[in-house]
mmCIF file of C-alpha atoms in Angstrom:
data_model
loop_
_atom_site.group_PDB
_atom_site.id
_atom_site.type_symbol
_atom_site.label_atom_id
_atom_site.label_comp_id
_atom_site.label_asym_id
_atom_site.label_seq_id
_atom_site.Cartn_x
_atom_site.Cartn_y
_atom_site.Cartn_z
ATOM 1 C CA MET A 1 61.078 39.754 -44.586
ATOM 2 C CA LYS A 2 57.778 38.389 -42.199
ATOM 3 C CA SER A 3 56.341 36.732 -45.628
ATOM 4 C CA ARG A 4 60.047 34.742 -45.709
ATOM 5 C CA LEU A 5 59.748 33.565 -42.326
ATOM 6 C CA LEU A 6 56.479 32.701 -42.683
ATOM 7 C CA VAL A 7 57.318 30.346 -45.136
ATOM 8 C CA LEU A 8 59.929 29.009 -43.570
ATOM 9 C CA PHE A 9 57.764 28.507 -40.740
ATOM 10 C CA LEU A 10 55.937 26.710 -42.890
ATOM 11 C CA LEU A 11 57.986 24.391 -44.822
ATOM 12 C CA LEU A 12 59.438 23.340 -40.894
ATOM 13 C CA ALA A 13 55.878 22.560 -39.766
ATOM 14 C CA THR A 14 55.787 20.377 -42.671
ATOM 15 C CA VAL A 15 58.853 18.514 -42.424
ATOM 16 C CA VAL A 16 58.037 14.948 -41.074
ATOM 17 C CA SER A 17 61.068 12.668 -39.425
ATOM 18 C CA ALA A 18 62.471 9.480 -41.550
ATOM 19 C CA GLN A 19 61.198 7.790 -38.634
ATOM 20 C CA GLU A 20 57.651 9.165 -38.694
ATOM 21 C CA GLU A 21 57.982 9.456 -43.080
ATOM 22 C CA TYR A 22 58.497 5.400 -43.050
ATOM 23 C CA GLY A 23 55.815 4.514 -40.786
ATOM 24 C CA ARG A 24 52.702 6.427 -42.762
ATOM 25 C CA ARG A 25 54.142 4.918 -45.609
ATOM 26 C CA ILE A 26 53.770 1.714 -43.894
ATOM 27 C CA VAL A 27 50.583 2.061 -42.262
ATOM 28 C CA LYS A 28 49.019 3.983 -45.641
ATOM 29 C CA GLU A 29 49.736 1.070 -47.705
ATOM 30 C CA ILE A 30 48.861 -1.741 -45.024
ATOM 31 C CA ALA A 31 45.728 -0.237 -44.058
ATOM 32 C CA SER A 32 44.102 0.577 -47.332
ATOM 33 C CA ALA A 33 41.337 -1.126 -48.414
ATOM 34 C CA LYS A 34 43.029 -3.612 -50.753
ATOM 35 C CA TYR A 35 44.102 -5.710 -47.434
ATOM 36 C CA TYR A 36 40.376 -6.182 -46.107
ATOM 37 C CA GLY A 37 41.498 -5.776 -43.057
ATOM 38 C CA ARG A 38 44.362 -8.279 -43.014
ATOM 39 C CA GLY A 39 41.809 -10.848 -42.092
ATOM 40 C CA PHE A 40 41.157 -13.852 -43.806
ATOM 41 C CA VAL A 41 39.078 -12.834 -45.885
ATOM 42 C CA PHE A 42 40.012 -12.462 -50.158
ATOM 43 C CA ASP A 43 43.697 -13.017 -49.027
ATOM 44 C CA GLY A 44 44.328 -9.803 -47.052
ATOM 45 C CA ASP A 45 46.754 -11.402 -44.656
ATOM 46 C CA ARG A 46 48.673 -13.389 -47.383
ATOM 47 C CA LYS A 47 48.921 -9.825 -49.539
ATOM 48 C CA ALA A 48 49.721 -8.191 -46.138
ATOM 49 C CA ALA A 49 52.656 -10.715 -45.761
ATOM 50 C CA ASN A 50 53.897 -10.622 -49.438
ATOM 51 C CA TYR A 51 54.453 -6.753 -48.814
ATOM 52 C CA ILE A 52 55.993 -7.444 -45.638
ATOM 53 C CA ALA A 53 58.441 -10.191 -46.865
ATOM 54 C CA LYS A 54 59.348 -7.412 -49.852
ATOM 55 C CA GLU A 55 60.311 -4.632 -47.366
ATOM 56 C CA PHE A 56 61.902 -7.112 -45.405
ATOM 57 C CA ASN A 57 64.159 -7.626 -48.490
ATOM 58 C CA ASN A 58 64.616 -4.210 -49.724
ATOM 59 C CA ASN A 59 65.751 -3.296 -45.998
ATOM 60 C CA GLY A 60 68.169 -5.981 -46.348
ATOM 61 C CA ILE A 61 67.137 -8.373 -44.062
ATOM 62 C CA VAL A 62 67.038 -12.215 -44.806
ATOM 63 C CA PRO A 63 64.549 -14.894 -44.631
ATOM 64 C CA LEU A 64 65.310 -16.530 -41.167
ATOM 65 C CA SER A 65 66.641 -19.888 -41.757
ATOM 66 C CA GLY A 66 63.851 -22.873 -41.473
ATOM 67 C CA THR A 67 61.193 -21.383 -42.795
ATOM 68 C CA ASP A 68 58.773 -23.110 -44.868
ATOM 69 C CA LYS A 69 59.547 -21.197 -48.100
ATOM 70 C CA GLY A 70 61.183 -17.852 -48.228
ATOM 71 C CA TYR A 71 60.541 -15.253 -45.313
ATOM 72 C CA PHE A 72 57.164 -17.605 -44.383
ATOM 73 C CA GLN A 73 56.167 -19.973 -41.415
ATOM 74 C CA TYR A 74 53.025 -21.594 -42.432
ATOM 75 C CA PHE A 75 50.534 -22.786 -40.069
ATOM 76 C CA THR A 76 46.656 -23.620 -40.434
ATOM 77 C CA LEU A 77 43.100 -22.461 -38.444
ATOM 78 C CA SER A 78 39.407 -22.124 -39.161
ATOM 79 C CA PRO A 79 38.243 -18.682 -39.349
ATOM 80 C CA ASN A 80 35.047 -17.357 -39.739
ATOM 81 C CA THR A 81 34.516 -15.314 -42.464
ATOM 82 C CA PHE A 82 32.138 -12.862 -44.220
ATOM 83 C CA PRO A 83 32.727 -12.633 -47.930
ATOM 84 C CA LYS A 84 29.754 -10.798 -48.716
ATOM 85 C CA GLU A 85 27.747 -8.054 -47.623
ATOM 86 C CA THR A 86 25.525 -7.896 -44.394
ATOM 87 C CA THR A 87 22.335 -6.530 -44.538
ATOM 88 C CA VAL A 88 19.776 -5.641 -41.566
ATOM 89 C CA ALA A 89 16.738 -4.079 -41.570
ATOM 90 C CA ILE A 90 14.265 -3.794 -38.496
ATOM 91 C CA ASP A 91 10.691 -2.719 -39.106
ATOM 92 C CA GLY A 92 11.499 -1.410 -42.656
ATOM 93 C CA LYS A 93 15.066 0.594 -41.541
ATOM 94 C CA LYS A 94 17.821 -0.196 -42.912
ATOM 95 C CA LEU A 95 21.021 -0.112 -40.449
ATOM 96 C CA LYS A 96 24.357 0.228 -41.441
ATOM 97 C CA VAL A 97 26.702 -1.992 -40.852
ATOM 98 C CA GLY A 98 29.841 -1.135 -38.687
ATOM 99 C CA CYS A 99 27.899 2.424 -37.221
ATOM 100 C CA ASP A 100 24.542 1.150 -36.308
ATOM 101 C CA PHE A 101 24.880 -3.204 -35.944
ATOM 102 C CA LEU A 102 27.449 -5.514 -36.180
ATOM 103 C CA ILE A 103 26.622 -9.580 -36.705
ATOM 104 C CA ASP A 104 28.518 -11.607 -34.286
ATOM 105 C CA ALA A 105 31.325 -12.750 -35.824
ATOM 106 C CA ALA A 106 30.798 -16.792 -35.044
ATOM 107 C CA SER A 107 27.607 -16.366 -36.974
ATOM 108 C CA LYS A 108 25.936 -18.900 -39.721
ATOM 109 C CA SER A 109 24.558 -18.029 -42.916
ATOM 110 C CA ILE A 110 21.098 -16.672 -42.673
ATOM 111 C CA LYS A 111 18.455 -14.864 -44.974
ATOM 112 C CA GLY A 112 15.098 -13.964 -44.346
ATOM 113 C CA SER A 113 12.260 -11.987 -42.531
ATOM 114 C CA PHE A 114 11.781 -12.633 -39.057
ATOM 115 C CA ALA A 115 9.318 -11.638 -36.266
ATOM 116 C CA TRP A 116 10.907 -10.135 -33.197
ATOM 117 C CA ILE A 117 9.513 -10.275 -29.379
ATOM 118 C CA ARG A 118 11.371 -7.844 -26.925
ATOM 119 C CA LEU A 119 12.044 -9.653 -23.245
ATOM 120 C CA THR A 120 11.022 -7.325 -20.475
ATOM 121 C CA THR A 121 12.497 -7.267 -17.377
ATOM 122 C CA ASP A 122 10.261 -9.733 -15.527
ATOM 123 C CA ASP A 123 11.509 -12.269 -18.143
ATOM 124 C CA PHE A 124 14.844 -11.891 -16.566
ATOM 125 C CA THR A 125 13.340 -13.296 -13.492
ATOM 126 C CA LYS A 126 12.300 -16.666 -14.945
ATOM 127 C CA ASP A 127 13.931 -19.565 -15.432
ATOM 128 C CA LEU A 128 16.212 -19.707 -18.298
ATOM 129 C CA GLU A 129 15.950 -22.809 -19.754
ATOM 130 C CA LYS A 130 12.194 -23.904 -19.271
ATOM 131 C CA ASP A 131 10.903 -20.342 -19.308
ATOM 132 C CA ILE A 132 12.600 -18.969 -22.420
ATOM 133 C CA LEU A 133 14.681 -21.787 -24.400
ATOM 134 C CA SER A 134 11.358 -24.151 -24.302
ATOM 135 C CA ASN A 135 8.902 -21.194 -24.818
ATOM 136 C CA VAL A 136 6.991 -21.702 -27.742
ATOM 137 C CA ALA A 137 5.680 -17.881 -27.827
ATOM 138 C CA TYR A 138 9.457 -17.333 -29.014
ATOM 139 C CA GLN A 139 9.855 -20.084 -31.801
ATOM 140 C CA GLY A 140 11.440 -19.015 -34.755
ATOM 141 C CA ARG A 141 11.900 -15.702 -33.378
ATOM 142 C CA PHE A 142 14.725 -13.384 -32.343
ATOM 143 C CA LEU A 143 14.330 -12.473 -28.845
ATOM 144 C CA TYR A 144 15.239 -8.309 -28.567
ATOM 145 C CA ILE A 145 17.215 -7.483 -25.444
ATOM 146 C CA GLU A 146 18.416 -3.961 -23.730
ATOM 147 C CA GLU A 147 21.079 -5.086 -22.495
ATOM 148 C CA LYS A 148 21.387 -2.339 -19.882
ATOM 149 C CA GLU A 149 17.756 -3.797 -18.676
ATOM 150 C CA ALA A 150 19.376 -7.102 -18.688
ATOM 151 C CA ILE A 151 22.274 -5.929 -16.273
ATOM 152 C CA ALA A 152 20.002 -4.061 -13.897
ATOM 153 C CA GLN A 153 18.565 -7.521 -13.508
ATOM 154 C CA LEU A 154 20.506 -10.200 -13.660
ATOM 155 C CA GLY A 155 24.191 -8.856 -13.011
ATOM 156 C CA ASN A 156 26.237 -8.621 -15.402
ATOM 157 C CA ASP A 157 28.202 -12.107 -15.236
ATOM 158 C CA THR A 158 24.977 -13.441 -15.481
ATOM 159 C CA PHE A 159 23.966 -11.782 -18.376
ATOM 160 C CA ARG A 160 27.067 -13.186 -20.433
ATOM 161 C CA LYS A 161 26.511 -16.582 -19.603
ATOM 162 C CA TRP A 162 22.691 -16.383 -20.305
ATOM 163 C CA ILE A 163 23.851 -14.636 -23.919
ATOM 164 C CA GLU A 164 26.287 -17.504 -24.281
ATOM 165 C CA VAL A 165 23.514 -20.325 -23.926
ATOM 166 C CA LEU A 166 20.929 -18.671 -25.889
ATOM 167 C CA LYS A 167 23.374 -18.376 -28.972
ATOM 168 C CA ASN A 168 23.126 -21.971 -29.078
ATOM 169 C CA LYS A 169 20.089 -23.521 -27.374
ATOM 170 C CA GLY A 170 16.283 -22.984 -28.092
ATOM 171 C CA VAL A 171 12.873 -22.216 -30.070
ATOM 172 C CA HIS A 172 14.402 -18.665 -30.999
ATOM 173 C CA ALA A 173 15.997 -17.919 -34.266
ATOM 174 C CA GLY A 174 18.116 -15.779 -33.231
ATOM 175 C CA VAL A 175 19.176 -12.992 -30.848
ATOM 176 C CA ILE A 176 19.673 -9.210 -30.894
ATOM 177 C CA ILE A 177 21.257 -7.354 -28.219
ATOM 178 C CA ASN A 178 20.699 -3.714 -28.201
ATOM 179 C CA SER A 179 23.621 -1.164 -25.988
ATOM 180 C CA SER A 180 24.750 1.558 -25.812
ATOM 181 C CA ASN A 181 28.207 0.282 -26.169
ATOM 182 C CA LYS A 182 30.728 0.277 -29.180
ATOM 183 C CA LEU A 183 30.413 -1.477 -31.692
ATOM 184 C CA LEU A 184 33.211 -3.822 -31.679
ATOM 185 C CA TRP A 185 34.537 -6.876 -33.772
ATOM 186 C CA ARG A 186 36.740 -9.398 -33.807
ATOM 187 C CA THR A 187 37.883 -12.692 -35.421
ATOM 188 C CA LEU A 188 36.574 -16.479 -34.388
ATOM 189 C CA LEU A 189 37.435 -19.868 -35.486
ATOM 190 C CA TYR A 190 33.976 -21.728 -34.646
ATOM 191 C CA GLN A 191 30.138 -20.477 -35.565
ATOM 192 C CA ILE A 192 27.101 -20.527 -33.166
ATOM 193 C CA GLU A 193 23.591 -22.391 -34.049
ATOM 194 C CA LYS A 194 21.829 -18.389 -33.413
ATOM 195 C CA PRO A 195 22.524 -15.125 -35.680
ATOM 196 C CA VAL A 196 23.634 -12.249 -33.068
ATOM 197 C CA LEU A 197 23.092 -8.985 -33.935
ATOM 198 C CA TYR A 198 24.128 -6.152 -31.617
ATOM 199 C CA LEU A 199 22.535 -2.884 -32.250
ATOM 200 C CA LYS A 200 24.092 0.946 -31.409
ATOM 201 C CA ASP A 201 21.439 2.993 -29.518
ATOM 202 C CA PHE A 202 18.432 1.846 -31.461
ATOM 203 C CA GLU A 203 15.233 3.474 -30.240
ATOM 204 C CA THR A 204 12.116 1.618 -30.613
ATOM 205 C CA SER A 205 9.167 1.450 -27.988
ATOM 206 C CA LYS A 206 7.789 -1.675 -29.540
ATOM 207 C CA ARG A 207 6.938 -4.920 -28.001
ATOM 208 C CA GLU A 208 7.237 -6.706 -31.021
ATOM 209 C CA GLY A 209 8.771 -6.241 -34.605
ATOM 210 C CA LEU A 210 10.103 -7.710 -37.801
ATOM 211 C CA LEU A 211 13.553 -8.533 -38.775
ATOM 212 C CA THR A 212 15.246 -8.715 -42.620
ATOM 213 C CA LEU A 213 18.186 -10.027 -42.435
ATOM 214 C CA GLN A 214 20.929 -11.785 -45.282
ATOM 215 C CA VAL A 215 24.116 -13.086 -43.862
ATOM 216 C CA VAL A 216 26.774 -15.428 -45.341
ATOM 217 C CA ALA A 217 29.518 -16.826 -43.468
ATOM 218 C CA GLU A 218 31.592 -18.939 -44.578
ATOM 219 C CA HIS A 219 33.688 -20.996 -42.440
ATOM 220 C CA LYS A 220 37.151 -21.938 -43.734
ATOM 221 C CA LYS A 221 38.447 -25.250 -42.935
ATOM 222 C CA ASP A 222 42.206 -25.528 -42.441
ATOM 223 C CA TYR A 223 43.149 -22.546 -43.868
ATOM 224 C CA GLN A 224 47.064 -21.997 -44.380
ATOM 225 C CA THR A 225 48.228 -18.441 -42.987
ATOM 226 C CA GLN A 226 51.815 -17.341 -42.369
ATOM 227 C CA ASN A 227 54.168 -15.938 -40.111
ATOM 228 C CA VAL A 228 57.143 -13.436 -41.536
ATOM 229 C CA CYS A 229 60.962 -14.295 -40.132
ATOM 230 C CA GLY A 230 63.478 -11.985 -41.164
ATOM 231 C CA PHE A 231 66.991 -12.388 -40.090
ATOM 232 C CA LEU A 232 70.255 -10.022 -39.288
ATOM 233 C CA LYS A 233 73.648 -11.097 -38.375
ATOM 234 C CA GLY A 234 75.345 -9.022 -35.735
ATOM 235 C CA THR A 235 78.765 -7.772 -35.916
ATOM 236 C CA GLY A 236 79.876 -9.339 -32.465
ATOM 237 C CA ASP A 237 80.925 -12.579 -31.312
ATOM 238 C CA THR A 238 77.763 -13.734 -30.068
ATOM 239 C CA ASP A 239 75.301 -16.285 -30.340
ATOM 240 C CA SER A 240 72.562 -14.331 -28.442
ATOM 241 C CA THR A 241 69.704 -12.513 -30.432
ATOM 242 C CA ILE A 242 67.296 -9.668 -30.063
ATOM 243 C CA VAL A 243 64.181 -10.452 -31.486
ATOM 244 C CA ILE A 244 61.323 -7.522 -32.536
ATOM 245 C CA THR A 245 57.549 -8.663 -33.297
ATOM 246 C CA ALA A 246 54.641 -7.149 -34.017
ATOM 247 C CA HIS A 247 51.424 -8.950 -35.137
ATOM 248 C CA TYR A 248 50.547 -7.855 -38.717
ATOM 249 C CA ASP A 249 46.916 -9.406 -38.762
ATOM 250 C CA HIS A 250 43.485 -7.362 -38.150
ATOM 251 C CA ILE A 251 39.885 -8.152 -37.934
ATOM 252 C CA GLY A 252 39.219 -8.505 -41.887
ATOM 253 C CA ALA A 253 36.265 -7.203 -43.182
ATOM 254 C CA ILE A 254 32.285 -8.081 -43.679
ATOM 255 C CA GLY A 255 31.659 -7.881 -47.627
ATOM 256 C CA LYS A 256 34.045 -5.431 -49.435
ATOM 257 C CA ASN A 257 33.031 -2.471 -48.642
ATOM 258 C CA VAL A 258 33.155 -2.755 -44.808
ATOM 259 C CA ILE A 259 36.545 -2.976 -43.773
ATOM 260 C CA PHE A 260 38.193 -3.186 -40.104
ATOM 261 C CA LYS A 261 41.710 -1.534 -41.494
ATOM 262 C CA GLY A 262 43.834 -1.627 -38.381
ATOM 263 C CA ALA A 263 45.830 1.447 -38.859
ATOM 264 C CA ASN A 264 46.816 1.285 -35.190
ATOM 265 C CA ASP A 265 46.441 -2.176 -34.319
ATOM 266 C CA ASN A 266 48.349 -2.993 -35.473
ATOM 267 C CA ALA A 267 49.647 -1.055 -38.905
ATOM 268 C CA SER A 268 51.392 0.972 -36.354
ATOM 269 C CA GLY A 269 53.344 -1.812 -34.403
ATOM 270 C CA THR A 270 54.300 -3.357 -37.701
ATOM 271 C CA ALA A 271 55.449 0.165 -39.418
ATOM 272 C CA LEU A 272 58.028 0.056 -36.422
ATOM 273 C CA MET A 273 59.401 -3.688 -36.192
ATOM 274 C CA LEU A 274 59.962 -2.399 -40.056
ATOM 275 C CA TYR A 275 61.509 0.984 -39.213
ATOM 276 C CA LEU A 276 63.912 -1.055 -37.074
ATOM 277 C CA SER A 277 65.023 -3.786 -39.340
ATOM 278 C CA ASN A 278 65.130 -0.953 -41.811
ATOM 279 C CA TYR A 279 67.886 1.042 -39.124
ATOM 280 C CA TYR A 280 69.522 -2.136 -38.049
ATOM 281 C CA ALA A 281 70.566 -3.105 -41.205
ATOM 282 C CA LYS A 282 72.146 0.327 -41.985
ATOM 283 C CA HIS A 283 73.854 0.275 -38.275
ATOM 284 C CA PRO A 284 74.195 -3.329 -37.397
ATOM 285 C CA SER A 285 73.739 -4.622 -33.514
ATOM 286 C CA LYS A 286 76.891 -6.719 -32.681
ATOM 287 C CA TYR A 287 74.233 -8.923 -31.441
ATOM 288 C CA ASP A 288 71.966 -10.757 -34.294
ATOM 289 C CA MET A 289 68.526 -9.995 -34.657
ATOM 290 C CA VAL A 290 65.229 -11.572 -35.601
ATOM 291 C CA PHE A 291 62.041 -9.796 -36.821
ATOM 292 C CA LEU A 292 59.298 -11.796 -36.817
ATOM 293 C CA ALA A 293 55.556 -10.281 -38.216
ATOM 294 C CA PHE A 294 52.651 -12.663 -36.836
ATOM 295 C CA SER A 295 49.653 -13.835 -38.092
ATOM 296 C CA ALA A 296 46.579 -14.566 -35.742
ATOM 297 C CA GLU A 297 46.968 -12.463 -33.211
ATOM 298 C CA GLU A 298 43.893 -11.421 -33.212
ATOM 299 C CA SER A 299 42.068 -15.152 -33.417
ATOM 300 C CA GLY A 300 44.183 -16.334 -29.799
ATOM 301 C CA LEU A 301 47.764 -15.403 -30.423
ATOM 302 C CA LEU A 302 48.006 -18.221 -32.950
ATOM 303 C CA GLY A 303 50.853 -17.053 -34.891
ATOM 304 C CA SER A 304 53.041 -16.340 -31.887
ATOM 305 C CA LYS A 305 51.974 -19.437 -30.052
ATOM 306 C CA PHE A 306 52.820 -21.694 -33.578
ATOM 307 C CA PHE A 307 56.085 -19.955 -33.743
ATOM 308 C CA ALA A 308 56.915 -20.590 -29.881
ATOM 309 C CA GLU A 309 56.149 -24.292 -30.660
ATOM 310 C CA ASN A 310 58.011 -24.594 -33.892
ATOM 311 C CA PRO A 311 60.880 -22.657 -32.745
ATOM 312 C CA LEU A 312 63.261 -21.183 -35.797
ATOM 313 C CA ILE A 313 65.929 -20.108 -33.526
ATOM 314 C CA ASP A 314 67.244 -20.997 -30.183
ATOM 315 C CA LEU A 315 64.432 -19.483 -27.450
ATOM 316 C CA SER A 316 67.258 -20.021 -24.465
ATOM 317 C CA LYS A 317 69.259 -17.488 -26.569
ATOM 318 C CA ILE A 318 67.145 -14.662 -26.839
ATOM 319 C CA LYS A 319 69.002 -12.064 -24.977
ATOM 320 C CA PHE A 320 65.669 -9.579 -24.914
ATOM 321 C CA LEU A 321 62.049 -10.105 -27.143
ATOM 322 C CA LEU A 322 60.377 -6.650 -27.782
ATOM 323 C CA ASN A 323 56.465 -7.065 -28.867
ATOM 324 C CA LEU A 324 55.378 -3.735 -30.528
ATOM 325 C CA ASP A 325 51.415 -3.087 -30.127
ATOM 326 C CA MET A 326 49.368 0.167 -31.524
ATOM 327 C CA ALA A 327 52.175 1.983 -31.558
ATOM 328 C CA GLY A 328 50.870 5.045 -33.615
ATOM 329 C CA THR A 329 49.734 7.300 -30.811
ATOM 330 C CA GLY A 330 51.768 8.292 -27.766
ATOM 331 C CA ASP A 331 49.821 11.328 -26.080
ATOM 332 C CA ASP A 332 50.396 10.135 -22.653
ATOM 333 C CA GLY A 333 53.586 8.090 -23.505
ATOM 334 C CA ILE A 334 54.088 3.858 -23.744
ATOM 335 C CA GLN A 335 52.830 1.015 -21.381
ATOM 336 C CA VAL A 336 55.431 -1.587 -20.870
ATOM 337 C CA VAL A 337 53.953 -4.873 -20.095
ATOM 338 C CA ASN A 338 56.398 -7.075 -17.526
ATOM 339 C CA GLY A 339 57.971 -3.944 -16.528
ATOM 340 C CA SER A 340 57.483 -5.084 -13.420
ATOM 341 C CA ILE A 341 58.705 -8.511 -13.810
ATOM 342 C CA PHE A 342 62.032 -7.338 -15.271
ATOM 343 C CA ARG A 343 62.457 -4.366 -13.321
ATOM 344 C CA LYS A 344 66.555 -3.907 -14.370
ATOM 345 C CA GLU A 345 65.370 -3.659 -17.775
ATOM 346 C CA PHE A 346 62.535 -1.307 -17.220
ATOM 347 C CA ASP A 347 64.559 0.937 -14.845
ATOM 348 C CA ARG A 348 67.121 1.582 -17.669
ATOM 349 C CA MET A 349 63.875 2.331 -20.207
ATOM 350 C CA VAL A 350 62.781 5.084 -17.760
ATOM 351 C CA GLU A 351 66.441 6.493 -16.735
ATOM 352 C CA LEU A 352 66.893 6.864 -21.236
ATOM 353 C CA ASN A 353 63.603 8.579 -21.256
ATOM 354 C CA LYS A 354 64.203 11.173 -19.074
ATOM 355 C CA GLU A 355 67.786 11.791 -20.352
ATOM 356 C CA ASN A 356 66.683 12.268 -23.296
ATOM 357 C CA ASN A 357 63.420 13.549 -23.132
ATOM 358 C CA PHE A 358 61.496 11.294 -25.537
ATOM 359 C CA LEU A 359 58.190 10.518 -24.658
ATOM 360 C CA PRO A 360 55.396 12.131 -21.384
ATOM 361 C CA GLU A 361 56.103 8.776 -19.692
ATOM 362 C CA VAL A 362 57.286 5.264 -20.084
ATOM 363 C CA ARG A 363 54.683 3.767 -17.286
ATOM 364 C CA ILE A 364 55.215 0.257 -16.102
ATOM 365 C CA ARG A 365 52.749 -2.804 -15.800
ATOM 366 C CA GLY A 366 52.672 -6.440 -15.030
ATOM 367 C CA GLU A 367 51.840 -9.673 -16.673
ATOM 368 C CA MET A 368 49.082 -9.427 -19.597
ATOM 369 C CA ASN A 369 48.947 -12.765 -21.615
ATOM 370 C CA ARG A 370 47.186 -10.892 -24.185
ATOM 371 C CA SER A 371 49.652 -10.202 -26.608
ATOM 372 C CA ASP A 372 52.475 -12.412 -28.569
ATOM 373 C CA HIS A 373 54.808 -11.734 -26.199
ATOM 374 C CA GLN A 374 53.234 -14.413 -23.855
ATOM 375 C CA PRO A 375 54.050 -17.767 -25.946
ATOM 376 C CA PHE A 376 58.035 -16.397 -25.364
ATOM 377 C CA TYR A 377 57.242 -15.647 -22.061
ATOM 378 C CA GLU A 378 55.817 -18.823 -20.420
ATOM 379 C CA ARG A 379 58.978 -20.407 -21.865
ATOM 380 C CA GLY A 380 61.464 -18.339 -20.255
ATOM 381 C CA VAL A 381 62.214 -15.763 -22.626
ATOM 382 C CA PRO A 382 62.864 -12.251 -20.734
ATOM 383 C CA CYS A 383 60.468 -9.822 -22.818
ATOM 384 C CA PHE A 384 58.198 -6.531 -22.612
ATOM 385 C CA PHE A 385 55.018 -5.888 -24.588
ATOM 386 C CA ILE A 386 54.598 -2.109 -25.178
ATOM 387 C CA TYR A 387 51.797 -0.151 -26.922
ATOM 388 C CA THR A 388 51.477 3.741 -27.146
ATOM 389 C CA LEU A 389 48.657 5.661 -24.504
ATOM 390 C CA GLY A 390 46.486 8.401 -25.591
ATOM 391 C CA GLY A 391 45.373 9.716 -28.891
ATOM 392 C CA ILE A 392 42.094 8.272 -30.673
ATOM 393 C CA SER A 393 39.989 5.812 -29.136
ATOM 394 C CA ALA A 394 39.610 3.919 -32.158
ATOM 395 C CA TYR A 395 39.800 0.289 -31.481
ATOM 396 C CA HIS A 396 38.098 -3.189 -33.488
ATOM 397 C CA ASP A 397 36.039 -0.819 -34.934
ATOM 398 C CA ILE A 398 35.399 0.873 -38.722
ATOM 399 C CA TYR A 399 36.891 3.875 -37.190
ATOM 400 C CA ASP A 400 40.911 2.785 -36.808
ATOM 401 C CA VAL A 401 41.844 4.256 -40.000
ATOM 402 C CA TYR A 402 45.509 5.810 -41.123
ATOM 403 C CA GLU A 403 43.632 9.367 -42.030
ATOM 404 C CA THR A 404 42.989 9.911 -38.481
ATOM 405 C CA LEU A 405 46.234 7.829 -36.953
ATOM 406 C CA PRO A 406 47.745 10.626 -35.358
ATOM 407 C CA PHE A 407 52.019 8.834 -35.234
ATOM 408 C CA THR A 408 51.772 11.573 -32.318
ATOM 409 C CA ASN A 409 55.071 10.322 -30.915
ATOM 410 C CA PHE A 410 56.364 7.316 -33.679
ATOM 411 C CA THR A 411 59.593 9.199 -34.202
ATOM 412 C CA ASN A 412 60.578 9.657 -30.794
ATOM 413 C CA TYR A 413 59.444 6.169 -29.528
ATOM 414 C CA ALA A 414 61.256 4.385 -32.647
ATOM 415 C CA LYS A 415 64.623 6.438 -31.232
ATOM 416 C CA LEU A 416 63.758 4.872 -27.373
ATOM 417 C CA LEU A 417 63.721 1.744 -28.916
ATOM 418 C CA ILE A 418 67.196 2.327 -30.351
ATOM 419 C CA LYS A 419 68.939 3.688 -28.229
ATOM 420 C CA TYR A 420 67.537 0.877 -25.430
ATOM 421 C CA ILE A 421 68.568 -1.837 -27.980
ATOM 422 C CA ASP A 422 71.915 -0.433 -28.128
ATOM 423 C CA THR A 423 72.309 -0.868 -24.092
ATOM 424 C CA PHE A 424 72.518 -5.006 -24.152
ATOM 425 C CA LYS A 425 75.687 -5.933 -23.047
#
């Protein structure tokens, strides 16, 4: 009898909800290596867009009228990409990309061996233009900077301004910054004149040394990417629309082996958006529903800005917009940006959560302009930007992967959103 109960317990423990099972399937796919971080190298963004379009089609979501071709709304940008492996060795010690160092995402191609020289505390008291940028002792060398020492002397704001100048001016060949901070990457649309290396916890007592590196950068001018836009007809006699958005892009790859897979940011939000499209295709709302998967959020909200400037729907008819980002945790609940702006709508979500005990907390926040709701909000569209709280800390690094994404409250989060959407009258 005990053995049967144990088997039953184990079976129940391994049951995964339909919501989580769907979310895991989507995240496992688009956060896999073959999508190269859904950036603009090796057609990662295009492969992901094609997959999302197929998922829309499978779910019964039709292309949004007015798209350039099928589900796609095309636009262009000019990303700086790194199609080949970046290699770095300092004094003969080879460093590992993403673990020991990262190259500035705006760096140009460079190859060779260069002397490096360490700036001292006294150097940070000197005149930047006269004593650093024009100093012949630094000609053709990399400047090695201990970030903690520099900030202690200059202050954080002045230090950041120094670095911005050093990226583009001076007789030096480049900059090395050693820090204890996490190694975070991003996507940039320009190139700087001097390459910058960011090291993590590199230990050396040397004043000078030798740097050997190879960086292959490709600045892709007028690269064509795409938003993926789907539509579901409502059952009611209304022309109002509920819009669900998520950005599917992430920050790409450095060569084919160092991939920023972006499982939480934002394969998880894309998965939640797709799950809602699947649910409402089977249980239609009275409102028309539009599902938008944006590209180039990481490049400055370019996909959502393009859609808002070239809308395929009447923005004034949007009843509410929900922008979903980083939906893969939820240990501490969710954060609702614009909650204090649209207080009545926020309070309704809080009440639903309390009634059903879905999430530990629904936290309120004011305006924040760093996600894809913003271009719509600026045009008067009522909207929330929601993300989960707690759990893993991986973000914009090589550790944000499917294998460690907990999906802690994915199921209950999806249930809360469904109940919430269904309350709109």
